[in-house]
Coordinates of C-alpha atoms and ligand atoms in Angstrom, one line a residue:
M1 CA 54.9 58.4 99.0
Q2 CA 52.5 61.2 99.4
N3 CA 53.0 63.9 102.0
I4 CA 49.9 65.5 103.4
S5 CA 48.7 67.9 106.1
I6 CA 45.2 67.8 107.7
L7 CA 43.3 70.7 109.1
G8 CA 40.6 69.4 111.4
S9 CA 42.4 66.1 112.2
T10 CA 40.4 65.3 115.4
G11 CA 36.9 65.6 113.7
S12 CA 34.9 63.0 111.9
I13 CA 36.5 63.5 108.5
G14 CA 40.1 64.0 110.0
T15 CA 40.0 60.8 112.0
Q16 CA 38.7 58.7 109.0
A17 CA 41.4 60.4 106.8
L18 CA 44.0 59.2 109.2
Q19 CA 42.6 55.6 109.0
V20 CA 43.0 55.9 105.2
A21 CA 46.5 57.3 105.6
K22 CA 47.5 54.4 107.8
K23 CA 46.3 51.8 105.4
H24 CA 48.1 53.4 102.5
N25 CA 51.3 54.6 104.2
I26 CA 50.6 58.3 103.4
N27 CA 53.1 60.5 105.2
I28 CA 51.6 63.1 107.6
A29 CA 53.5 66.4 107.7
A30 CA 51.2 68.5 110.0
L31 CA 48.0 68.1 111.9
A32 CA 45.7 70.9 113.2
A33 CA 42.7 70.7 115.5
N34 CA 40.2 73.1 117.1
S35 CA 40.6 72.3 120.8
N36 CA 41.0 68.5 121.4
Y37 CA 44.6 68.7 122.3
T38 CA 44.8 65.2 123.9
L39 CA 43.7 63.5 120.7
L40 CA 45.8 65.8 118.5
A41 CA 48.9 65.0 120.6
C42 CA 48.2 61.2 120.2
Q43 CA 47.7 61.6 116.4
V44 CA 50.9 63.6 116.0
K45 CA 53.0 61.0 117.9
E46 CA 51.4 58.1 116.1
F47 CA 51.9 59.5 112.7
G48 CA 55.2 61.3 113.3
A49 CA 53.9 64.7 112.2
E50 CA 56.4 67.6 112.3
Y51 CA 53.9 70.3 113.1
A52 CA 50.9 70.4 115.4
C53 CA 48.5 73.3 115.5
I54 CA 45.7 74.0 118.0
Y55 CA 43.2 76.6 116.9
D56 CA 41.9 77.5 120.4
E57 CA 44.8 79.4 121.8
S58 CA 43.8 78.6 125.4
C59 CA 44.8 75.0 124.8
V60 CA 48.3 75.7 123.5
D61 CA 50.0 75.2 126.9
A62 CA 48.2 71.9 127.5
L63 CA 49.3 70.8 124.0
K64 CA 52.9 71.8 124.7
E65 CA 52.8 69.7 127.9
E66 CA 51.5 66.7 126.0
L67 CA 54.3 67.0 123.5
K68 CA 57.1 68.1 125.8
N69 CA 59.5 65.3 125.0
T70 CA 59.2 65.6 121.2
N71 CA 60.6 67.8 118.5
V72 CA 57.1 68.7 117.2
K73 CA 56.7 72.3 116.3
I74 CA 53.7 73.7 118.0
L75 CA 51.5 76.4 116.5
C76 CA 48.1 78.0 117.3
G77 CA 45.2 80.2 116.2
D78 CA 44.6 81.6 112.7
E79 CA 48.3 82.3 112.2
G80 CA 49.1 78.7 112.9
L81 CA 46.6 77.4 110.4
K82 CA 48.0 79.8 107.8
E83 CA 51.6 78.6 108.5
I84 CA 50.5 75.0 108.1
A85 CA 48.7 75.9 104.8
R86 CA 51.9 77.4 103.5
L87 CA 54.3 74.5 104.4
K88 CA 56.7 73.5 101.7
G89 CA 57.0 70.0 100.4
V90 CA 53.3 69.1 101.2
D91 CA 51.6 67.5 98.2
K92 CA 48.1 67.9 99.4
M93 CA 46.3 69.7 102.3
L94 CA 43.1 68.1 103.6
N95 CA 40.8 70.9 104.9
S96 CA 38.2 69.4 107.1
V97 CA 37.7 72.2 109.6
V98 CA 34.1 73.2 110.4
G99 CA 32.9 76.6 109.2
M100 CA 34.0 79.6 107.4
V101 CA 37.2 79.7 109.4
G102 CA 38.5 77.3 106.7
L103 CA 38.4 79.9 103.9
V104 CA 41.7 81.8 104.6
P105 CA 43.9 78.6 105.0
T106 CA 42.4 77.2 101.8
L107 CA 43.4 80.4 99.9
E108 CA 46.9 80.3 101.6
A109 CA 47.5 76.7 100.5
I110 CA 46.4 77.5 97.0
D111 CA 48.7 80.5 96.9
A112 CA 51.5 78.3 98.0
G113 CA 50.8 75.9 95.1
T114 CA 49.5 73.0 97.3
D115 CA 46.7 70.8 96.0
I116 CA 43.6 70.7 98.2
A117 CA 41.3 67.9 99.4
L118 CA 38.3 70.0 100.4
A119 CA 35.8 68.8 103.0
N120 CA 35.1 72.3 104.4
K121 CA 32.1 73.2 102.3
E122 CA 31.7 76.7 103.9
T123 CA 34.9 77.6 102.1
L124 CA 33.3 77.2 98.7
V125 CA 30.0 78.6 99.8
T126 CA 31.4 81.8 101.1
G127 CA 34.4 82.4 98.9
G128 CA 33.9 79.9 96.1
E129 CA 34.7 82.2 93.2
L130 CA 37.9 83.4 94.9
V131 CA 39.0 79.8 95.6
M132 CA 38.3 78.5 92.2
N133 CA 39.8 81.5 90.4
L134 CA 43.0 81.4 92.4
A135 CA 43.3 77.6 92.0
R136 CA 42.9 78.0 88.2
Y137 CA 45.5 80.7 88.2
N138 CA 48.0 78.7 90.2
G139 CA 47.3 75.4 88.5
V140 CA 46.3 73.9 91.8
R141 CA 43.7 71.1 91.9
I142 CA 40.7 70.9 94.2
F143 CA 39.6 67.4 95.1
P144 CA 36.1 67.4 96.6
V145 CA 35.7 65.2 99.7
D146 CA 32.0 65.7 100.2
S147 CA 30.4 62.5 99.0
E148 CA 28.0 64.1 96.5
H149 CA 30.7 66.3 95.0
S150 CA 33.2 63.4 94.9
A151 CA 30.5 61.5 93.0
I152 CA 29.9 64.3 90.5
F153 CA 33.7 64.7 90.1
Q154 CA 34.0 61.0 89.4
C155 CA 31.1 61.0 86.9
I156 CA 32.4 64.0 84.9
K157 CA 35.9 62.5 84.7
G158 CA 36.7 61.3 81.2
N159 CA 33.9 63.4 79.7
K160 CA 33.8 67.0 78.5
P161 CA 32.7 69.4 81.3
E162 CA 31.0 71.6 78.7
Q163 CA 28.8 68.7 77.7
V164 CA 27.3 68.4 81.2
R165 CA 23.6 69.2 80.9
G166 CA 23.0 69.2 84.7
I167 CA 23.4 67.2 87.9
F168 CA 21.2 65.3 90.3
L169 CA 22.4 66.2 93.8
T170 CA 21.1 63.5 96.1
A171 CA 20.0 64.1 99.6
S172 CA 19.2 61.6 102.4
G173 CA 16.4 64.0 103.5
G174 CA 17.8 63.9 107.1
P175 CA 15.9 62.6 110.2
F176 CA 12.8 64.7 109.5
F177 CA 11.9 64.0 105.9
G178 CA 8.2 64.0 105.4
K179 CA 7.5 66.1 108.5
T180 CA 5.4 69.3 108.6
K181 CA 6.4 72.6 110.2
E182 CA 3.9 71.9 112.9
Q183 CA 5.6 68.5 113.7
L184 CA 9.1 70.2 113.7
K185 CA 8.2 72.8 116.3
G186 CA 9.4 71.0 119.4
I187 CA 12.4 69.2 118.0
T188 CA 15.2 69.0 120.6
P189 CA 19.0 69.0 119.8
A190 CA 19.2 65.3 120.8
Q191 CA 16.5 64.4 118.2
A192 CA 18.2 66.4 115.5
L193 CA 21.5 64.9 116.2
K194 CA 20.3 61.4 115.2
H195 CA 21.0 61.0 111.5
P196 CA 19.7 57.8 109.8
N197 CA 22.6 57.0 107.5
W198 CA 25.7 59.1 108.2
S199 CA 27.7 59.5 111.3
M200 CA 29.2 63.0 111.4
G201 CA 30.1 66.0 113.6
S202 CA 27.3 67.9 115.4
K203 CA 27.3 71.0 113.1
I204 CA 26.8 69.0 109.9
T205 CA 24.3 66.7 111.6
I206 CA 22.1 69.7 112.5
D207 CA 22.7 71.1 108.9
S208 CA 21.4 67.7 107.6
A209 CA 18.3 67.9 109.8
T210 CA 17.4 71.4 108.6
L211 CA 18.5 70.6 105.0
M212 CA 21.0 73.6 105.3
N213 CA 23.6 71.0 104.4
K214 CA 21.9 70.3 101.0
G215 CA 21.6 74.0 100.4
L216 CA 25.3 74.6 101.2
E217 CA 26.1 71.7 98.9
F218 CA 24.0 73.2 96.1
I219 CA 26.2 76.3 96.2
E220 CA 29.3 74.1 96.6
A221 CA 28.4 72.3 93.4
M222 CA 27.8 75.5 91.5
R223 CA 31.3 76.7 92.3
L224 CA 33.2 73.4 91.9
F225 CA 31.7 72.5 88.6
D226 CA 30.8 75.9 87.2
L227 CA 27.1 75.3 87.0
K228 CA 24.0 77.5 87.0
P229 CA 21.4 77.0 89.7
E230 CA 18.9 75.8 87.0
Q231 CA 21.4 72.9 86.2
I232 CA 21.1 71.4 89.7
E233 CA 18.2 69.2 90.8
I234 CA 18.0 68.1 94.4
V235 CA 16.6 64.6 94.7
V236 CA 15.8 62.9 98.0
H237 CA 17.3 59.5 98.1
R238 CA 16.7 57.9 101.5
Q239 CA 19.2 55.1 101.2
S240 CA 22.3 57.2 100.5
I241 CA 23.7 54.7 98.0
V242 CA 23.6 56.9 94.8
H243 CA 25.9 59.7 95.9
S244 CA 24.8 61.9 93.0
A245 CA 24.6 61.7 89.2
V246 CA 25.5 63.8 86.1
E247 CA 23.4 64.2 83.0
F248 CA 25.1 64.9 79.7
D249 CA 23.9 66.6 76.6
D250 CA 22.9 63.2 75.0
F251 CA 20.7 62.6 78.1
S252 CA 22.9 59.8 79.3
V253 CA 23.1 59.9 83.1
I254 CA 26.1 58.6 85.0
A255 CA 25.8 58.0 88.8
Q256 CA 28.3 57.0 91.4
M257 CA 27.3 54.5 94.1
G258 CA 28.7 52.9 97.2
V259 CA 27.9 52.2 100.8
P260 CA 27.4 55.4 102.8
D261 CA 30.9 55.7 104.3
M262 CA 33.0 58.9 104.0
K263 CA 36.2 56.9 103.8
I264 CA 35.5 56.2 100.2
P265 CA 35.4 59.8 99.0
I266 CA 38.2 60.8 101.5
Q267 CA 40.4 58.1 100.0
Y268 CA 39.6 59.0 96.4
A269 CA 40.5 62.6 97.1
L270 CA 43.8 61.6 98.8
L271 CA 44.9 58.9 96.4
Y272 CA 43.5 60.2 93.2
P273 CA 43.6 58.8 90.5
E274 CA 44.3 55.5 92.3
R275 CA 41.5 53.1 93.4
M276 CA 43.0 50.9 96.0
E277 CA 41.1 48.8 98.6
C278 CA 39.4 51.2 101.1
P279 CA 38.9 50.3 104.7
T280 CA 35.1 50.0 104.2
E281 CA 32.5 47.4 103.0
H282 CA 31.3 45.9 99.7
L283 CA 28.0 47.4 98.4
S284 CA 25.3 44.7 98.2
L285 CA 22.7 46.0 95.8
T286 CA 20.4 43.1 96.4
D287 CA 20.5 43.6 100.1
Y288 CA 19.1 47.1 99.5
G289 CA 16.7 45.7 96.9
R290 CA 15.0 49.0 96.2
L291 CA 16.4 52.5 95.7
T292 CA 13.9 55.5 95.9
F293 CA 13.9 59.1 94.6
E294 CA 11.6 61.9 95.7
K295 CA 11.2 65.6 95.5
P296 CA 12.5 67.7 98.4
D297 CA 10.1 69.8 100.5
I298 CA 11.5 73.3 100.1
D299 CA 8.5 75.0 101.8
T300 CA 9.0 73.2 105.0
F301 CA 12.8 73.6 105.2
D302 CA 13.5 77.3 105.2
C303 CA 17.3 76.8 105.2
L304 CA 17.2 75.1 101.9
K305 CA 14.9 77.8 100.5
A306 CA 17.3 80.5 101.7
C307 CA 20.4 78.8 100.2
I308 CA 18.8 78.4 96.8
K309 CA 17.8 82.0 96.9
A310 CA 21.3 83.0 97.9
A311 CA 22.7 80.8 95.1
K312 CA 20.6 82.7 92.6
L313 CA 21.6 86.1 94.0
G314 CA 25.3 85.3 94.2
G315 CA 27.7 88.1 95.5
N316 CA 27.8 88.1 99.3
A317 CA 24.4 86.4 99.7
P318 CA 25.9 82.9 100.3
A319 CA 28.2 84.2 102.9
A320 CA 25.2 85.8 104.6
V321 CA 23.1 82.6 104.8
N322 CA 26.2 80.7 106.0
G323 CA 27.2 83.1 108.7
A324 CA 23.6 83.3 110.1
N325 CA 23.5 79.5 110.0
E326 CA 26.7 79.0 111.9
E327 CA 25.5 81.2 114.7
A328 CA 21.9 79.7 114.7
V329 CA 23.2 76.1 114.9
R330 CA 25.4 77.0 117.9
A331 CA 22.4 78.7 119.6
F332 CA 20.1 75.7 118.8
L333 CA 22.7 73.3 120.3
D334 CA 22.9 75.6 123.4
E335 CA 19.1 75.4 123.6
K336 CA 18.7 79.2 123.1
I337 CA 16.5 78.9 120.1
S338 CA 14.0 76.3 118.6
F339 CA 14.7 74.1 115.6
L340 CA 12.5 76.1 113.3
Q341 CA 14.1 79.4 114.3
I342 CA 17.3 78.3 112.7
G343 CA 15.5 78.5 109.3
E344 CA 13.9 81.8 110.2
L345 CA 17.2 83.3 111.1
V346 CA 18.9 82.1 108.0
L347 CA 16.1 83.4 105.7
G348 CA 16.1 86.7 107.6
A349 CA 19.8 87.1 107.0
L350 CA 19.2 87.5 103.3
E351 CA 17.0 90.5 103.9
E352 CA 19.2 92.2 106.5
T353 CA 22.7 91.9 105.0
P354 CA 23.3 94.7 102.5
F355 CA 23.7 93.0 99.2
K356 CA 27.0 93.3 97.4
Q357 CA 27.7 91.8 94.0
A358 CA 31.5 91.9 94.1
V359 CA 33.2 88.9 95.7
T360 CA 36.5 89.9 97.3
L361 CA 37.9 88.4 100.5
E362 CA 37.2 91.6 102.3
A363 CA 33.6 91.7 101.1
V364 CA 33.1 88.1 102.2
L365 CA 34.7 88.6 105.7
E366 CA 32.7 91.8 106.1
A367 CA 29.3 90.2 105.2
D368 CA 30.2 87.3 107.5
K369 CA 30.9 89.6 110.4
A370 CA 27.9 91.8 109.9
V371 CA 25.4 88.9 109.6
R372 CA 26.8 87.2 112.7
E373 CA 26.3 90.4 114.7
I374 CA 22.7 90.8 113.5
T375 CA 22.0 87.1 114.2
K376 CA 23.5 87.1 117.6
K377 CA 21.4 90.1 118.6
K378 CA 18.3 88.3 117.4
I379 CA 19.3 85.2 119.3
E380 CA 19.7 87.1 122.5
K381 CA 16.2 88.6 122.0
I382 CA 14.7 85.1 121.3
S383 CA 16.3 83.5 124.3
L384 CA 15.2 86.3 126.6
N385 CA 11.6 85.7 125.5
R386 CA 11.6 81.9 125.9
Ligands
MN3_401 MN1 27.5 65.6 101.6

């Protein structure tokens, strides 16, 4: 029986992972959440986890109260995440926290020799080289949870990675595909939070609307599969049935398909290489009838443009676009800036963050901190003038 820990257990990926764990009797060693201590306490009791970690330290007393008649060990903050990442006897850690905060725990778990199921894309975007090098050095495996990357992983399996010619990274296009900048001017958070195919947390849903999500995934794919930017073609596929495809040197293309349900890639990452029945649905190709593929509109969606630029630059540039985006999305959800200003802030971050080629943890954290400060100042200025 597998023993796993989950960082981000109360989020969209975390709760679906627990459904998978329940179906397949996976043992849960530890659970960590950001601030939802009531749900975290319920999960810990239901799954018999030994450790519970709440990231927001102001919630730790409330969590202790919820778990007072149990033997659960309670942790909090960055230190708590690190301790969970280093737990002995854990076969795999699912990292599904939101944002760059997931980077250090990922590195800690790899250092401790624990395999990773990775749903936290910001980890690979900001510190991808560090993560992949350390994993290689420690013989640790990284199983992608993101549906596109799970698809690519599955398509490459059984083939020679050096014979990959390139990949087709599919994108749903988000709720605003086909719109012009003029039409995107007045978009509200409520409109941007409605995704046509996937139900996800608020950060990633906004990232899908701005196409930042696809930009982050572009960089994530480069790191995971050791690809050059020229080897990745983004293809808008509105139905989200083909989750991505790989082209080999003989021009044969292998794609992975399935209904748009994250439980499929989550389960594959957790149970690899097993393919047991997943708590989801059968794909009826004839119900869909028609699958379409189109070019993305990089001129309208500044976030995607910025990410591709950052991917080509390398160094601390991906950390810069990511940090600016995390701040901009929060400000947009708080109605401090407009939808299009997210893209402007992310593009601007590339110009204002001093470029550094070397990727060390210090350099990544420094770039992240610097870009957040600049972006926050700009947000203040914008919200004063609104
Ligand atoms: Mn995805």
